[in-house]
Tab-separated table of C-alpha atoms in Angstrom:
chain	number	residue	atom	x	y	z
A	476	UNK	CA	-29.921	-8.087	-61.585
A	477	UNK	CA	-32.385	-10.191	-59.595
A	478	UNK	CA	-32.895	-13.624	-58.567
A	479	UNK	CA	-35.038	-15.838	-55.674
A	480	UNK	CA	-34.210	-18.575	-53.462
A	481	UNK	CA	-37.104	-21.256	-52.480
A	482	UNK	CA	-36.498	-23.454	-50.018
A	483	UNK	CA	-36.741	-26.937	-51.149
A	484	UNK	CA	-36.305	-29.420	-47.973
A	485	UNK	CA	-33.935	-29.952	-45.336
A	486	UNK	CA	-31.233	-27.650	-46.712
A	487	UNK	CA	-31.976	-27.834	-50.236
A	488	UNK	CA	-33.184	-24.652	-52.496
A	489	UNK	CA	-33.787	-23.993	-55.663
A	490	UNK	CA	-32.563	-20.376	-57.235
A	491	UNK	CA	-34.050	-18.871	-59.974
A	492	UNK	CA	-31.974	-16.867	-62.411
A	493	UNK	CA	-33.840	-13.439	-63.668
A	494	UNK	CA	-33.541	-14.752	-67.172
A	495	UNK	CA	-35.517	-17.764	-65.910
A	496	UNK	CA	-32.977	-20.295	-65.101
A	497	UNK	CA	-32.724	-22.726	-61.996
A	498	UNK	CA	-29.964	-24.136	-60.354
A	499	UNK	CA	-30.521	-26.746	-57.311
A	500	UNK	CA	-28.344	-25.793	-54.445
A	501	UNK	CA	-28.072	-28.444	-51.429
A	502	UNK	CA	-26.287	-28.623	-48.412
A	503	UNK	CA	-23.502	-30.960	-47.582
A	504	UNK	CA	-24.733	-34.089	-45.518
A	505	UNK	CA	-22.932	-33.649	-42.397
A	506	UNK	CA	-25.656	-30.513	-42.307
A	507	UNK	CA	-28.741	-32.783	-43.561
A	508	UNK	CA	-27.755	-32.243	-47.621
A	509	UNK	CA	-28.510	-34.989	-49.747
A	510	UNK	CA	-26.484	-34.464	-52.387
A	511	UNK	CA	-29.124	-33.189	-54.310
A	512	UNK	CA	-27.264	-30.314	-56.417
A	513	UNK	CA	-24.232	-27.991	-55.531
A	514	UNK	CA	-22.956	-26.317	-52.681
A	515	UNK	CA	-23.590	-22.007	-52.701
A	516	UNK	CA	-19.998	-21.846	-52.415
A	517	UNK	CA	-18.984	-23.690	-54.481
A	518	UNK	CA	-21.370	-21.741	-57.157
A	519	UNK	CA	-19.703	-18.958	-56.212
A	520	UNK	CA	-16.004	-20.392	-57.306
A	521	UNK	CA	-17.787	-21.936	-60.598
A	522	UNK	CA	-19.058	-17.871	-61.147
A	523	UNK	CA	-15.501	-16.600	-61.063
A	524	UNK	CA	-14.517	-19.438	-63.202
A	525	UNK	CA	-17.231	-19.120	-65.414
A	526	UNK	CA	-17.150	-15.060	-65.754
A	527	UNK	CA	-13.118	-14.965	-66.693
A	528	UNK	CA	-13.826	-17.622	-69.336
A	529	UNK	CA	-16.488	-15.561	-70.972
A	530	UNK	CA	-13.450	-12.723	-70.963
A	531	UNK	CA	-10.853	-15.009	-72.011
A	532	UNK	CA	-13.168	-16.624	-74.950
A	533	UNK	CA	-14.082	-13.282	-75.831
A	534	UNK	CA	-10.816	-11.379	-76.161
A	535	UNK	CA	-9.285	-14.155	-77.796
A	536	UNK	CA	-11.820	-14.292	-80.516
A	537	UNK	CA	-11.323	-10.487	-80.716
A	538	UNK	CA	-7.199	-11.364	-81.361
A	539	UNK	CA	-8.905	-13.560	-83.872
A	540	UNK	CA	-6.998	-16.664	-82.410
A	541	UNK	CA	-8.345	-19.982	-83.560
A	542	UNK	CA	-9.399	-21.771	-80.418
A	543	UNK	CA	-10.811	-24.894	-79.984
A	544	UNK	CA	-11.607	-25.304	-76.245
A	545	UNK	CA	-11.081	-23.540	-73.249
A	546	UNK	CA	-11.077	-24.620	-69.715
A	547	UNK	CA	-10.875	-23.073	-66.227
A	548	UNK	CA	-9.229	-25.367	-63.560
A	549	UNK	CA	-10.050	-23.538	-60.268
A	550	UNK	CA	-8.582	-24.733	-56.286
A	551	UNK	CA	-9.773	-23.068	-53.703
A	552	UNK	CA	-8.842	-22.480	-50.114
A	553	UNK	CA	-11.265	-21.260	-47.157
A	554	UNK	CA	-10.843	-19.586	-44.000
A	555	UNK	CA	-11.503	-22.378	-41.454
A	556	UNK	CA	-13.039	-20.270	-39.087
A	557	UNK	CA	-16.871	-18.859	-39.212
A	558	UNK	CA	-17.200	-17.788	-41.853
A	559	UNK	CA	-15.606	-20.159	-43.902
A	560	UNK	CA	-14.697	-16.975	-46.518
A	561	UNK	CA	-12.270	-17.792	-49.570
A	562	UNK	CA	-8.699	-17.206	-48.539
A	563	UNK	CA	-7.231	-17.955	-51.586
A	564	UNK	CA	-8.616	-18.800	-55.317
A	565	UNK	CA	-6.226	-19.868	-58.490
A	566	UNK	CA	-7.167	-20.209	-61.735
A	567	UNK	CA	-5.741	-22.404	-64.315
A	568	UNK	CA	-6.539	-21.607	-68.375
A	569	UNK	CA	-6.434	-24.300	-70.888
A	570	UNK	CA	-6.420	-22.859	-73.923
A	571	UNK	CA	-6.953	-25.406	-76.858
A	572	UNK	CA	-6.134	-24.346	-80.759
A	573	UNK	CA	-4.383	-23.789	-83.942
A	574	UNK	CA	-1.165	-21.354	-83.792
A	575	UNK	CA	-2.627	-20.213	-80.258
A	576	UNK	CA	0.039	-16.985	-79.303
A	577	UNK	CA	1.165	-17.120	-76.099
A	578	UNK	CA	1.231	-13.329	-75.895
A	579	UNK	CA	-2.201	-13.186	-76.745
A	580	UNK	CA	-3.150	-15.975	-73.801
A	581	UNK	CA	-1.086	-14.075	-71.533
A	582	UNK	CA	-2.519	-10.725	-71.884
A	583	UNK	CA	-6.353	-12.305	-72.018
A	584	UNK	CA	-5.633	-13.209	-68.559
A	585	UNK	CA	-3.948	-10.581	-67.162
A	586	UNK	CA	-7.167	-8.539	-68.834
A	587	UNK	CA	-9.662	-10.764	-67.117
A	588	UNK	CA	-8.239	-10.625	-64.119
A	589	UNK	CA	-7.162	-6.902	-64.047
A	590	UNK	CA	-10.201	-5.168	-65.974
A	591	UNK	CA	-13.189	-7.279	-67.249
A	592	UNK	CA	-13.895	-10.637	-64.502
A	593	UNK	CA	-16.500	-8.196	-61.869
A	594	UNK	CA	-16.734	-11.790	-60.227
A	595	UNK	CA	-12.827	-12.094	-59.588
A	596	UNK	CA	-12.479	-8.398	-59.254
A	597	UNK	CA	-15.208	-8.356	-56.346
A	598	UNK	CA	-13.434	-11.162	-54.335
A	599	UNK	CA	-10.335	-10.006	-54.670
A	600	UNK	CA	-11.187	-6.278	-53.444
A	601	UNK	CA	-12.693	-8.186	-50.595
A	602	UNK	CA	-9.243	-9.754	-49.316
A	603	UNK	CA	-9.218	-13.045	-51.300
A	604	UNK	CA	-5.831	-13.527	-52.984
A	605	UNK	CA	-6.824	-14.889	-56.658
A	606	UNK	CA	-3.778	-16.016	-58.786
A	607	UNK	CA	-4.136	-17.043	-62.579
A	608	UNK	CA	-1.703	-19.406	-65.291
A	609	UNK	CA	-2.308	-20.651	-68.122
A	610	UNK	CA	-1.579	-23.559	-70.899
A	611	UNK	CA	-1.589	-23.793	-74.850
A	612	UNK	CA	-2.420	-27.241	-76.236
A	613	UNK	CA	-1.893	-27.243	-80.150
A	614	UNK	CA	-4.649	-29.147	-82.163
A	615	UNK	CA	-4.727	-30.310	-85.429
């Protein structure tokens, strides 16, 4: 996997994906950000976020459970010394369907969490302390 980093202005940058995608990163004012995209951390949180969905989407699918929607909710807590590191990360499933098993939710998590999210895996071999619940909302 590869990516690059160009420096934009003040502490803005622009990252570009190996697949060819960008993503505007800025820094917050208080540093001379202008709000102009977001933070690298908080990428980082939207990555776990965004890698256990993909697992959670996918297994369910596999358990042939007719889902509508699914969200990830994530809170975060850093360190507040330098480095500001992530202490603590919890992630909240909203799982959106027809006859959605709980059983099913349940073990797509624990999955996700346990076996398939590298992102979530990587930061939580590293100290941070990542947590996970979820919720069923029927549909009609």
């Amino acid at each position: 996997m590869q990516a690059s980093v160009q420096w934009l202005d003040n502490v803005s940058f622009r990252a570009t994906s190996a697949s060819g995608h960008d993503v505007v990163m800025d820094g917050s004012p208080e540093y001379g950000g202008q709000n102009k995209g977001a933070r690298p951390m908080e990428l980082i949180l939207m990555g776990v976020g965004g890698c256990a969905s993909f697992d959670i989407v996918t297994i369910l699918k596999k358990a042939r459970q007719d889902i509508t929607d699914v969200r990830c909710e994530l809170q975060a807590e850093r360190a507040d010394a330098i480095p500001a590191v992530f202490t603590k990360i919890h992630l909240h499933f909203v799982v959106s369907g027809r006859a959605i098993k709980e059983k099913q939710v349940a073990k797509a998590v624990e999955l996700s969490a346990e076996k398939y999210c590298s992102a979530s895996r990587m930061l939580s071999d590293g100290g941070v302390e990542i947590s996970h619940d979820f919720e069923i909302i029927e549909v009609e």
